mmCIF file of C-alpha atoms in Angstrom:
data_model
loop_
_atom_site.group_PDB
_atom_site.id
_atom_site.type_symbol
_atom_site.label_atom_id
_atom_site.label_comp_id
_atom_site.label_asym_id
_atom_site.label_seq_id
_atom_site.Cartn_x
_atom_site.Cartn_y
_atom_site.Cartn_z
ATOM 1 C CA MET A 1 -9.004 16.899 23.642
ATOM 2 C CA ARG A 2 -10.346 14.591 26.602
ATOM 3 C CA PRO A 3 -9.196 11.297 25.301
ATOM 4 C CA CYS A 4 -5.752 12.984 24.894
ATOM 5 C CA SER A 5 -5.852 14.483 27.972
ATOM 6 C CA THR A 6 -6.187 11.194 29.569
ATOM 7 C CA VAL A 7 -3.818 8.846 27.981
ATOM 8 C CA MET A 8 -1.915 11.522 29.169
ATOM 9 C CA HIS A 9 -3.080 11.503 32.964
ATOM 10 C CA LEU A 10 -2.389 7.029 32.332
ATOM 11 C CA LEU A 11 0.641 7.024 31.258
ATOM 12 C CA LEU A 12 2.193 9.725 33.674
ATOM 13 C CA ARG A 13 0.514 7.454 35.998
ATOM 14 C CA TRP A 14 2.322 4.231 34.987
ATOM 15 C CA MET A 15 5.643 6.290 34.595
ATOM 16 C CA ARG A 16 5.343 7.328 38.527
ATOM 17 C CA ARG A 17 4.303 3.898 40.025
ATOM 18 C CA CYS A 18 7.410 2.451 37.651
ATOM 19 C CA GLY A 19 9.776 4.927 38.830
ATOM 20 C CA ARG A 20 9.011 4.028 42.553
ATOM 21 C CA HIS A 21 9.838 0.672 42.190
ATOM 22 C CA SER A 22 12.501 1.003 40.006
ATOM 23 C CA ARG A 23 14.743 4.310 41.450
ATOM 24 C CA SER A 24 16.160 2.540 44.253
ATOM 25 C CA HIS A 25 17.480 -0.199 41.087
ATOM 26 C CA MET A 26 18.271 2.212 38.996
ATOM 27 C CA PRO A 27 21.904 2.721 37.753
ATOM 28 C CA ARG A 28 23.206 6.341 38.155
ATOM 29 C CA ARG A 29 23.228 7.342 34.805
ATOM 30 C CA LEU A 30 20.343 6.566 33.438
ATOM 31 C CA LYS A 31 18.344 8.585 36.372
ATOM 32 C CA GLN A 32 19.191 11.702 34.507
ATOM 33 C CA PRO A 33 17.469 10.538 31.387
ATOM 34 C CA VAL A 34 14.627 9.024 33.208
ATOM 35 C CA SER A 35 13.839 12.233 35.083
ATOM 36 C CA TYR A 36 13.924 14.290 31.271
ATOM 37 C CA ILE A 37 11.078 11.778 29.815
ATOM 38 C CA ARG A 38 9.190 12.605 33.003
ATOM 39 C CA LEU A 39 9.186 16.337 32.477
ATOM 40 C CA ILE A 40 8.698 16.473 29.283
ATOM 41 C CA PHE A 41 5.484 14.197 29.817
ATOM 42 C CA LYS A 42 4.392 16.721 32.297
ATOM 43 C CA SER A 43 4.782 19.503 30.630
ATOM 44 C CA LEU A 44 2.783 18.503 27.811
ATOM 45 C CA TYR A 45 0.132 16.734 30.187
ATOM 46 C CA PHE A 46 -0.556 20.752 31.713
ATOM 47 C CA ASN A 47 -0.073 22.734 28.974
ATOM 48 C CA SER A 48 -3.361 24.451 27.853
ATOM 49 C CA LEU A 49 -2.609 24.601 24.757
ATOM 50 C CA THR A 50 -2.005 20.517 24.296
ATOM 51 C CA ASN A 51 -4.165 18.802 21.719
ATOM 52 C CA SER A 52 -3.343 15.805 19.993
ATOM 53 C CA GLU A 53 -1.983 17.641 16.889
ATOM 54 C CA VAL A 54 1.214 18.573 19.795
ATOM 55 C CA VAL A 55 1.012 15.396 20.951
ATOM 56 C CA LEU A 56 0.940 13.975 16.890
ATOM 57 C CA ASP A 57 4.398 16.706 16.300
ATOM 58 C CA CYS A 58 5.827 15.222 19.650
ATOM 59 C CA ILE A 59 5.579 11.264 18.343
ATOM 60 C CA LEU A 60 6.594 12.420 14.582
ATOM 61 C CA GLU A 61 9.791 14.167 15.578
ATOM 62 C CA PRO A 62 12.641 11.375 15.308
ATOM 63 C CA VAL A 63 10.926 10.850 12.024
ATOM 64 C CA PHE A 64 11.408 13.543 10.285
ATOM 65 C CA TRP A 65 14.821 14.284 12.315
ATOM 66 C CA MET A 66 15.684 10.413 10.509
ATOM 67 C CA VAL A 67 13.825 11.916 7.108
ATOM 68 C CA GLU A 68 16.479 14.938 7.460
ATOM 69 C CA VAL A 69 19.646 13.271 8.142
ATOM 70 C CA VAL A 70 19.578 11.046 5.440
ATOM 71 C CA THR A 71 18.142 14.010 3.385
ATOM 72 C CA ARG A 72 21.359 15.862 3.702
ATOM 73 C CA TRP A 73 24.203 12.546 3.531
ATOM 74 C CA PHE A 74 22.221 10.505 1.032
ATOM 75 C CA GLY A 75 22.161 13.807 -1.576
ATOM 76 C CA MET A 76 25.026 13.563 -3.646
ATOM 77 C CA VAL A 77 24.114 9.703 -3.701
ATOM 78 C CA PHE A 78 20.742 11.024 -5.771
ATOM 79 C CA VAL A 79 23.341 13.522 -7.735
ATOM 80 C CA PHE A 80 25.209 10.819 -8.591
ATOM 81 C CA LEU A 81 22.675 8.629 -9.664
ATOM 82 C CA VAL A 82 20.703 11.433 -12.082
ATOM 83 C CA VAL A 83 24.459 11.511 -13.247
ATOM 84 C CA ALA A 84 25.055 7.759 -14.293
ATOM 85 C CA LEU A 85 21.824 7.314 -15.480
ATOM 86 C CA THR A 86 21.742 9.835 -17.238
ATOM 87 C CA SER A 87 24.872 9.118 -18.686
ATOM 88 C CA SER A 88 24.191 5.608 -19.618
ATOM 89 C CA VAL A 89 21.362 6.609 -21.750
ATOM 90 C CA VAL A 90 23.590 8.413 -24.124
ATOM 91 C CA PHE A 91 26.023 6.168 -23.636
ATOM 92 C CA ILE A 92 23.458 3.234 -25.718
ATOM 93 C CA ALA A 93 22.373 6.213 -27.645
ATOM 94 C CA TYR A 94 25.911 7.222 -29.399
ATOM 95 C CA PHE A 95 27.245 3.998 -29.669
ATOM 96 C CA CYS A 96 24.586 1.199 -30.235
ATOM 97 C CA LEU A 97 21.751 3.532 -31.593
ATOM 98 C CA LEU A 98 23.417 6.490 -33.918
ATOM 99 C CA PRO A 99 24.973 3.710 -35.815
ATOM 100 C CA LEU A 100 21.873 2.238 -36.588
ATOM 101 C CA VAL A 101 20.329 5.534 -37.356
ATOM 102 C CA LEU A 102 23.266 6.360 -40.332
ATOM 103 C CA GLN A 103 22.408 2.926 -41.971
ATOM 104 C CA THR A 104 18.560 3.038 -41.969
ATOM 105 C CA TYR A 105 16.859 6.435 -41.825
ATOM 106 C CA SER A 106 17.104 8.526 -44.746
ATOM 107 C CA PRO A 107 18.699 11.981 -44.488
ATOM 108 C CA GLY A 108 15.227 14.310 -43.186
ATOM 109 C CA TRP A 109 14.674 11.835 -40.171
ATOM 110 C CA MET A 110 18.416 11.661 -39.642
ATOM 111 C CA MET A 111 18.785 15.219 -39.324
ATOM 112 C CA TRP A 112 15.947 15.668 -37.077
ATOM 113 C CA HIS A 113 17.294 12.884 -34.887
ATOM 114 C CA ILE A 114 20.483 14.726 -34.631
ATOM 115 C CA CYS A 115 19.202 18.498 -34.134
ATOM 116 C CA TYR A 116 16.585 17.072 -31.991
ATOM 117 C CA GLY A 117 18.661 15.242 -29.624
ATOM 118 C CA HIS A 118 21.714 17.309 -29.202
ATOM 119 C CA TRP A 119 19.244 20.498 -28.782
ATOM 120 C CA ASN A 120 17.915 18.340 -26.171
ATOM 121 C CA LEU A 121 21.028 16.577 -24.049
ATOM 122 C CA VAL A 122 22.172 20.414 -24.394
ATOM 123 C CA MET A 123 19.304 21.619 -22.114
ATOM 124 C CA ILE A 124 19.000 18.553 -19.796
ATOM 125 C CA VAL A 125 22.903 19.209 -18.355
ATOM 126 C CA PHE A 126 22.958 23.297 -19.013
ATOM 127 C CA HIS A 127 19.568 23.562 -16.743
ATOM 128 C CA TYR A 128 20.616 20.352 -14.311
ATOM 129 C CA TYR A 129 23.795 21.643 -13.125
ATOM 130 C CA LYS A 130 22.398 25.306 -13.160
ATOM 131 C CA ALA A 131 19.915 24.281 -10.995
ATOM 132 C CA THR A 132 22.334 22.491 -8.459
ATOM 133 C CA LYS A 133 24.617 25.077 -8.445
ATOM 134 C CA THR A 134 22.382 28.044 -7.810
ATOM 135 C CA PRO A 135 21.560 29.155 -4.848
ATOM 136 C CA PRO A 136 18.175 29.497 -4.207
ATOM 137 C CA GLY A 137 18.350 32.802 -2.305
ATOM 138 C CA TYR A 138 18.150 33.737 1.365
ATOM 139 C CA PRO A 139 16.835 36.621 3.347
ATOM 140 C CA PRO A 140 19.715 39.058 5.058
ATOM 141 C CA LYS A 141 20.458 38.309 8.568
ATOM 142 C CA ILE A 142 21.246 41.558 9.573
ATOM 143 C CA LYS A 143 18.596 44.257 10.122
ATOM 144 C CA ASN A 144 17.665 46.642 7.047
ATOM 145 C CA ASP A 145 14.115 47.894 5.814
ATOM 146 C CA VAL A 146 12.935 45.387 3.750
ATOM 147 C CA PRO A 147 8.941 44.365 5.217
ATOM 148 C CA PHE A 148 8.204 40.506 6.596
ATOM 149 C CA VAL A 149 5.275 38.468 7.792
ATOM 150 C CA SER A 150 6.603 36.790 10.355
ATOM 151 C CA PHE A 151 9.932 35.643 12.507
ATOM 152 C CA CYS A 152 11.654 32.412 11.530
ATOM 153 C CA LYS A 153 12.379 31.086 15.366
ATOM 154 C CA LYS A 154 14.816 28.754 14.402
ATOM 155 C CA CYS A 155 17.087 31.427 12.147
ATOM 156 C CA VAL A 156 16.246 34.245 14.400
ATOM 157 C CA ILE A 157 15.739 36.797 11.580
ATOM 158 C CA PRO A 158 12.721 38.001 9.833
ATOM 159 C CA LYS A 159 10.590 36.248 7.461
ATOM 160 C CA PRO A 160 10.172 37.949 3.635
ATOM 161 C CA ALA A 161 6.768 37.159 2.013
ATOM 162 C CA ARG A 162 7.109 33.372 0.176
ATOM 163 C CA SER A 163 9.925 31.961 2.582
ATOM 164 C CA HIS A 164 10.306 29.066 4.546
ATOM 165 C CA HIS A 165 12.898 27.513 6.252
ATOM 166 C CA CYS A 166 14.072 24.840 4.944
ATOM 167 C CA GLY A 167 15.328 22.079 8.283
ATOM 168 C CA ILE A 168 17.347 20.051 5.874
ATOM 169 C CA CYS A 169 19.287 23.005 4.932
ATOM 170 C CA LYS A 170 19.224 24.344 8.275
ATOM 171 C CA THR A 171 18.526 28.501 6.859
ATOM 172 C CA CYS A 172 15.341 30.408 5.334
ATOM 173 C CA ILE A 173 14.875 30.115 1.339
ATOM 174 C CA LEU A 174 13.575 33.049 -0.379
ATOM 175 C CA LYS A 175 10.127 31.867 -2.445
ATOM 176 C CA MET A 176 10.604 28.239 -1.304
ATOM 177 C CA ASP A 177 9.032 25.288 -3.404
ATOM 178 C CA HIS A 178 10.557 22.044 -1.858
ATOM 179 C CA HIS A 179 13.833 20.351 -0.803
ATOM 180 C CA CYS A 180 15.126 18.838 -3.446
ATOM 181 C CA PRO A 181 16.984 15.559 -3.485
ATOM 182 C CA TRP A 182 18.083 14.487 -6.538
ATOM 183 C CA LEU A 183 19.327 18.378 -6.579
ATOM 184 C CA ASN A 184 21.347 18.179 -3.138
ATOM 185 C CA ASN A 185 19.591 21.922 -2.896
ATOM 186 C CA CYS A 186 16.823 23.715 -1.933
ATOM 187 C CA VAL A 187 14.101 24.662 -5.315
ATOM 188 C CA GLY A 188 13.803 28.752 -4.505
ATOM 189 C CA HIS A 189 13.328 32.151 -6.017
ATOM 190 C CA TYR A 190 16.972 32.232 -8.122
ATOM 191 C CA ASN A 191 16.333 28.231 -9.240
ATOM 192 C CA HIS A 192 13.787 27.822 -9.486
ATOM 193 C CA ARG A 193 13.226 27.739 -13.392
ATOM 194 C CA TYR A 194 16.158 25.414 -13.861
ATOM 195 C CA PHE A 195 14.855 23.175 -12.062
ATOM 196 C CA PHE A 196 11.209 23.257 -13.971
ATOM 197 C CA SER A 197 13.243 23.748 -17.365
ATOM 198 C CA PHE A 198 15.435 20.662 -16.238
ATOM 199 C CA CYS A 199 11.842 18.374 -15.406
ATOM 200 C CA LEU A 200 10.307 19.983 -18.745
ATOM 201 C CA CYS A 201 13.553 18.899 -20.797
ATOM 202 C CA LEU A 202 14.203 15.221 -19.176
ATOM 203 C CA THR A 203 10.394 14.506 -19.633
ATOM 204 C CA LEU A 204 10.381 15.296 -23.211
ATOM 205 C CA GLY A 205 14.086 13.423 -23.640
ATOM 206 C CA CYS A 206 12.753 10.430 -22.157
ATOM 207 C CA MET A 207 9.551 10.352 -23.960
ATOM 208 C CA TYR A 208 11.143 10.675 -27.132
ATOM 209 C CA CYS A 209 13.990 7.994 -26.184
ATOM 210 C CA SER A 210 10.454 5.637 -25.166
ATOM 211 C CA ILE A 211 8.606 6.240 -28.456
ATOM 212 C CA SER A 212 11.284 6.093 -31.050
ATOM 213 C CA GLY A 213 12.602 3.441 -29.311
ATOM 214 C CA ARG A 214 9.518 1.033 -29.151
ATOM 215 C CA ASN A 215 9.649 -0.999 -32.088
ATOM 216 C CA LEU A 216 13.858 -1.472 -31.108
ATOM 217 C CA PHE A 217 12.393 -2.210 -27.897
ATOM 218 C CA ILE A 218 9.960 -5.257 -29.213
ATOM 219 C CA ASP A 219 12.368 -6.016 -31.409
ATOM 220 C CA ALA A 220 15.725 -6.693 -29.019
ATOM 221 C CA TYR A 221 12.887 -9.091 -26.448
ATOM 222 C CA ASN A 222 12.412 -10.932 -29.301
ATOM 223 C CA ALA A 223 15.493 -11.806 -30.218
ATOM 224 C CA ILE A 224 16.484 -12.730 -26.762
ATOM 225 C CA ASP A 225 13.661 -14.501 -25.612
ATOM 226 C CA GLN A 226 13.719 -16.613 -29.258
ATOM 227 C CA PHE A 227 17.596 -17.722 -28.372
ATOM 228 C CA ARG A 228 17.122 -18.232 -25.097
ATOM 229 C CA HIS A 229 14.722 -20.765 -26.620
ATOM 230 C CA LEU A 230 17.213 -21.978 -28.735
ATOM 231 C CA GLU A 231 19.909 -22.519 -26.462
ATOM 232 C CA ALA A 232 17.918 -24.356 -24.402
ATOM 233 C CA GLU A 233 17.208 -26.972 -27.374
ATOM 234 C CA LYS A 234 20.801 -27.299 -28.165
ATOM 235 C CA GLN A 235 22.161 -29.005 -25.105
ATOM 236 C CA GLY A 236 20.211 -32.436 -26.074
ATOM 237 C CA VAL A 237 17.855 -34.297 -27.831
ATOM 238 C CA PRO A 238 16.210 -37.225 -26.276
ATOM 239 C CA VAL A 239 16.774 -40.525 -27.242
ATOM 240 C CA THR A 240 15.321 -44.077 -26.342
ATOM 241 C CA GLY A 241 16.649 -46.675 -29.354
ATOM 242 C CA ILE A 242 20.343 -47.885 -27.298
ATOM 243 C CA GLY A 243 19.745 -50.499 -25.057
ATOM 244 C CA LEU A 244 19.961 -49.018 -21.412
ATOM 245 C CA LEU A 245 21.266 -46.244 -22.084
ATOM 246 C CA ILE A 246 18.595 -43.863 -21.728
ATOM 247 C CA GLY A 247 19.215 -40.420 -21.936
ATOM 248 C CA ILE A 248 20.413 -37.095 -23.194
ATOM 249 C CA VAL A 249 22.516 -37.366 -27.098
ATOM 250 C CA PRO A 250 24.184 -34.228 -27.919
ATOM 251 C CA SER A 251 22.929 -32.529 -30.572
ATOM 252 C CA GLU A 252 26.065 -32.037 -32.241
ATOM 253 C CA ALA A 253 25.805 -36.161 -32.715
ATOM 254 C CA MET A 254 22.898 -35.951 -34.451
ATOM 255 C CA ALA A 255 24.178 -33.477 -36.939
ATOM 256 C CA GLY A 256 24.884 -36.312 -39.346
ATOM 257 C CA LYS A 257 21.045 -36.508 -39.489
ATOM 258 C CA VAL A 258 19.450 -33.071 -38.862
ATOM 259 C CA GLU A 259 21.605 -29.784 -40.354
ATOM 260 C CA VAL A 260 19.771 -26.482 -38.451
ATOM 261 C CA SER A 261 22.086 -23.675 -39.114
ATOM 262 C CA GLN A 262 21.153 -20.782 -36.848
ATOM 263 C CA PRO A 263 23.103 -17.151 -37.210
ATOM 264 C CA PRO A 264 25.483 -17.269 -34.586
ATOM 265 C CA TYR A 265 24.620 -15.153 -31.371
ATOM 266 C CA THR A 266 27.423 -13.430 -30.267
ATOM 267 C CA TYR A 267 28.077 -11.460 -27.089
ATOM 268 C CA LYS A 268 28.102 -8.076 -28.912
ATOM 269 C CA ASP A 269 24.360 -9.264 -30.413
ATOM 270 C CA ARG A 270 22.971 -9.787 -26.571
ATOM 271 C CA MET A 271 24.728 -6.591 -25.411
ATOM 272 C CA PHE A 272 23.244 -4.477 -28.180
ATOM 273 C CA HIS A 273 19.598 -6.412 -26.728
ATOM 274 C CA LYS A 274 19.905 -5.938 -23.654
ATOM 275 C CA SER A 275 20.798 -1.839 -23.282
ATOM 276 C CA VAL A 276 18.361 -1.785 -25.718
ATOM 277 C CA ILE A 277 15.536 -2.574 -23.362
ATOM 278 C CA TYR A 278 17.224 -1.318 -20.114
ATOM 279 C CA MET A 279 16.703 2.789 -22.181
ATOM 280 C CA TRP A 280 13.406 1.863 -22.969
ATOM 281 C CA VAL A 281 12.543 0.498 -19.800
ATOM 282 C CA LEU A 282 14.486 3.506 -17.754
ATOM 283 C CA THR A 283 13.496 6.066 -20.564
ATOM 284 C CA SER A 284 9.544 4.938 -20.293
ATOM 285 C CA THR A 285 9.628 4.767 -16.362
ATOM 286 C CA VAL A 286 11.011 7.984 -15.610
ATOM 287 C CA ALA A 287 8.674 9.827 -18.598
ATOM 288 C CA VAL A 288 5.892 8.764 -16.151
ATOM 289 C CA ALA A 289 7.087 9.749 -12.970
ATOM 290 C CA LEU A 290 8.938 12.939 -14.201
ATOM 291 C CA GLY A 291 6.308 13.995 -16.529
ATOM 292 C CA ALA A 292 3.377 14.145 -13.295
ATOM 293 C CA LEU A 293 5.818 15.836 -11.590
ATOM 294 C CA THR A 294 6.654 18.607 -14.494
ATOM 295 C CA LEU A 295 2.769 19.137 -14.737
ATOM 296 C CA TRP A 296 1.907 19.279 -11.275
ATOM 297 C CA HIS A 297 4.749 22.669 -11.289
ATOM 298 C CA ALA A 298 3.438 23.652 -14.362
ATOM 299 C CA VAL A 299 -0.177 23.882 -12.730
ATOM 300 C CA LEU A 300 1.486 25.748 -9.723
ATOM 301 C CA ILE A 301 3.395 28.404 -11.850
ATOM 302 C CA THR A 302 -0.147 28.461 -14.065
ATOM 303 C CA CYS A 303 -1.995 29.891 -10.324
ATOM 304 C CA GLY A 304 1.691 32.105 -9.203
ATOM 305 C CA GLU A 305 1.628 29.377 -6.414
ATOM 306 C CA THR A 306 4.889 27.109 -4.829
ATOM 307 C CA SER A 307 4.450 23.859 -3.765
ATOM 308 C CA ILE A 308 4.143 25.203 0.471
ATOM 309 C CA GLU A 309 1.832 27.705 -0.709
ATOM 310 C CA ARG A 310 -0.673 25.709 -2.600
ATOM 311 C CA HIS A 311 -0.550 23.184 0.965
ATOM 312 C CA ILE A 312 -1.192 26.245 3.252
ATOM 313 C CA ASN A 313 -3.767 27.875 0.619
ATOM 314 C CA ASN A 314 -5.972 23.973 1.073
ATOM 315 C CA LYS A 315 -4.809 23.892 4.640
ATOM 316 C CA GLU A 316 -6.638 27.983 5.235
ATOM 317 C CA ALA A 317 -9.505 26.815 2.973
ATOM 318 C CA LYS A 318 -10.593 23.805 4.225
ATOM 319 C CA ARG A 319 -10.481 26.123 7.838
ATOM 320 C CA GLY A 320 -13.334 27.865 5.610
ATOM 321 C CA LYS A 321 -11.295 31.183 4.711
ATOM 322 C CA VAL A 322 -11.569 32.492 1.416
ATOM 323 C CA TYR A 323 -8.334 32.520 -0.002
ATOM 324 C CA ARG A 324 -7.113 35.276 -2.733
ATOM 325 C CA ASN A 325 -3.477 34.170 -4.354
ATOM 326 C CA PRO A 326 -1.685 38.175 -4.352
ATOM 327 C CA PHE A 327 0.924 37.240 -6.099
ATOM 328 C CA SER A 328 -0.566 35.947 -9.370
ATOM 329 C CA TYR A 329 -0.398 38.043 -12.652
ATOM 330 C CA GLY A 330 -2.850 36.216 -14.881
ATOM 331 C CA LYS A 331 -2.134 32.508 -15.848
ATOM 332 C CA LEU A 332 -0.047 33.602 -18.681
ATOM 333 C CA ASN A 333 1.534 36.449 -16.883
ATOM 334 C CA ASN A 334 2.551 33.994 -14.662
ATOM 335 C CA TRP A 335 4.679 32.004 -17.356
ATOM 336 C CA LYS A 336 6.256 35.100 -18.570
ATOM 337 C CA VAL A 337 7.469 35.631 -15.329
ATOM 338 C CA PHE A 338 8.572 33.048 -14.069
ATOM 339 C CA PHE A 339 10.432 32.405 -17.433
ATOM 340 C CA GLY A 340 12.105 36.374 -17.608
ATOM 341 C CA VAL A 341 9.499 37.305 -21.453
ATOM 342 C CA GLU A 342 9.533 40.348 -21.897
ATOM 343 C CA LYS A 343 9.307 40.360 -25.590
ATOM 344 C CA ARG A 344 8.898 37.794 -28.404
ATOM 345 C CA SER A 345 12.571 37.190 -28.853
ATOM 346 C CA HIS A 346 12.650 36.112 -25.601
ATOM 347 C CA TRP A 347 11.061 33.500 -25.854
ATOM 348 C CA LEU A 348 13.779 31.976 -28.369
ATOM 349 C CA THR A 349 16.722 32.887 -26.308
ATOM 350 C CA ARG A 350 15.546 32.848 -23.339
ATOM 351 C CA VAL A 351 13.298 29.786 -23.246
ATOM 352 C CA LEU A 352 14.052 27.607 -25.722
ATOM 353 C CA LEU A 353 17.974 27.453 -25.545
ATOM 354 C CA PRO A 354 20.051 27.847 -22.735
ATOM 355 C CA SER A 355 20.212 31.654 -20.726
ATOM 356 C CA GLY A 356 21.403 32.365 -17.289
ATOM 357 C CA HIS A 357 19.463 35.555 -17.261
ATOM 358 C CA THR A 358 18.247 35.953 -13.550
ATOM 359 C CA PRO A 359 14.451 36.230 -12.303
ATOM 360 C CA TYR A 360 12.332 38.975 -11.770
ATOM 361 C CA GLY A 361 12.733 40.781 -8.042
ATOM 362 C CA ASP A 362 15.506 40.599 -5.380
ATOM 363 C CA GLY A 363 13.016 37.505 -3.701
ATOM 364 C CA LEU A 364 12.549 40.293 -0.623
ATOM 365 C CA THR A 365 9.396 42.239 -2.186
ATOM 366 C CA TRP A 366 6.974 41.300 -4.933
ATOM 367 C CA ASP A 367 5.179 43.894 -6.304
ATOM 368 C CA ILE A 368 7.398 43.970 -9.529
ATOM 369 C CA TYR A 369 4.553 45.430 -11.519
ATOM 370 C CA PRO A 370 1.791 48.127 -9.987
ATOM 371 C CA LEU A 371 -0.670 47.102 -12.856
ATOM 372 C CA LYS A 372 -1.214 43.225 -12.843
ATOM 373 C CA LYS A 373 -3.703 43.769 -16.232
ATOM 374 C CA ASP A 374 -1.333 43.064 -19.688
ATOM 375 C CA MET A 375 1.707 43.841 -18.226
ATOM 376 C CA MET A 376 3.860 42.675 -21.312
ATOM 377 C CA GLN A 377 2.529 42.704 -24.746
ATOM 378 C CA VAL A 378 4.167 39.480 -26.316
#
């Protein structure tokens, strides 16, 4: 507190001294902004609640504003990148790898690759579309009898439990987890399941492409490297037996002496090998990065928390407070509530197959089950 006050005091003294010398020479249109900035610093200095956190928030406010603006305006760019990269991998799989699978694999492995690949593709497309187009859920803006835990100063409406304000969407979100730029949408109560299912299916698809395409990647890399060396050798052969003419003689001139037959490396072969390398590098990278994110969200779902709630709970725990999550129904039951599983057949129809069912509750109240013990025996 004392170093912060000292810094603010010295800063004010410097601004006052500079203001005295430059007030007479300052243009008229700059006097009002300078006076406004001086008033802001005075209000911070004479505020009894001023501390290092308040000063840091004021300094980082332009950074937060820039992040919000960039995320808001580039949301469609991120969505386009997801669609373009996924489409490129699908294109390579259909036009490069599928003919190879049909020619070399046994009927059993052929059916496995075709069935699993198309199931994974349908799950990715369905859940990404639903996560992007489904609204996360918003608190009512009119007066009602719904209980609330706080008041949003930006929206000027009551905030129900688990709802938070999104600075990018400029509104409060029910059971907000985070704002995802790759969806150009907030992840909240009504699209949280779609978001997690998309991440899980995309991770499984990238792992499938990375593992099954490992040998193809090695062969393609070796083929490109081998033909690159051959092309370098074909440019010329150094000779020194032609008097003063010492240089490079084209290899065609030596054809009468040495004949080496190499298979032609066509443009089609080059593009095939480069496509395989591109697909393997992209899917392997996404599998590692997105797999870590999916694992983190799986831990949060197991604990019955969101990303924001985990941050708040850890912050409160560091202050010595004992926290007990009131929204957790047990590890297995949290997954059942998250996926909407009410009977055993729902593990197939609502988890392993595309399903557009709505989540439990309305996102305003969370007394879904009066008793939290063994609420769904499945």
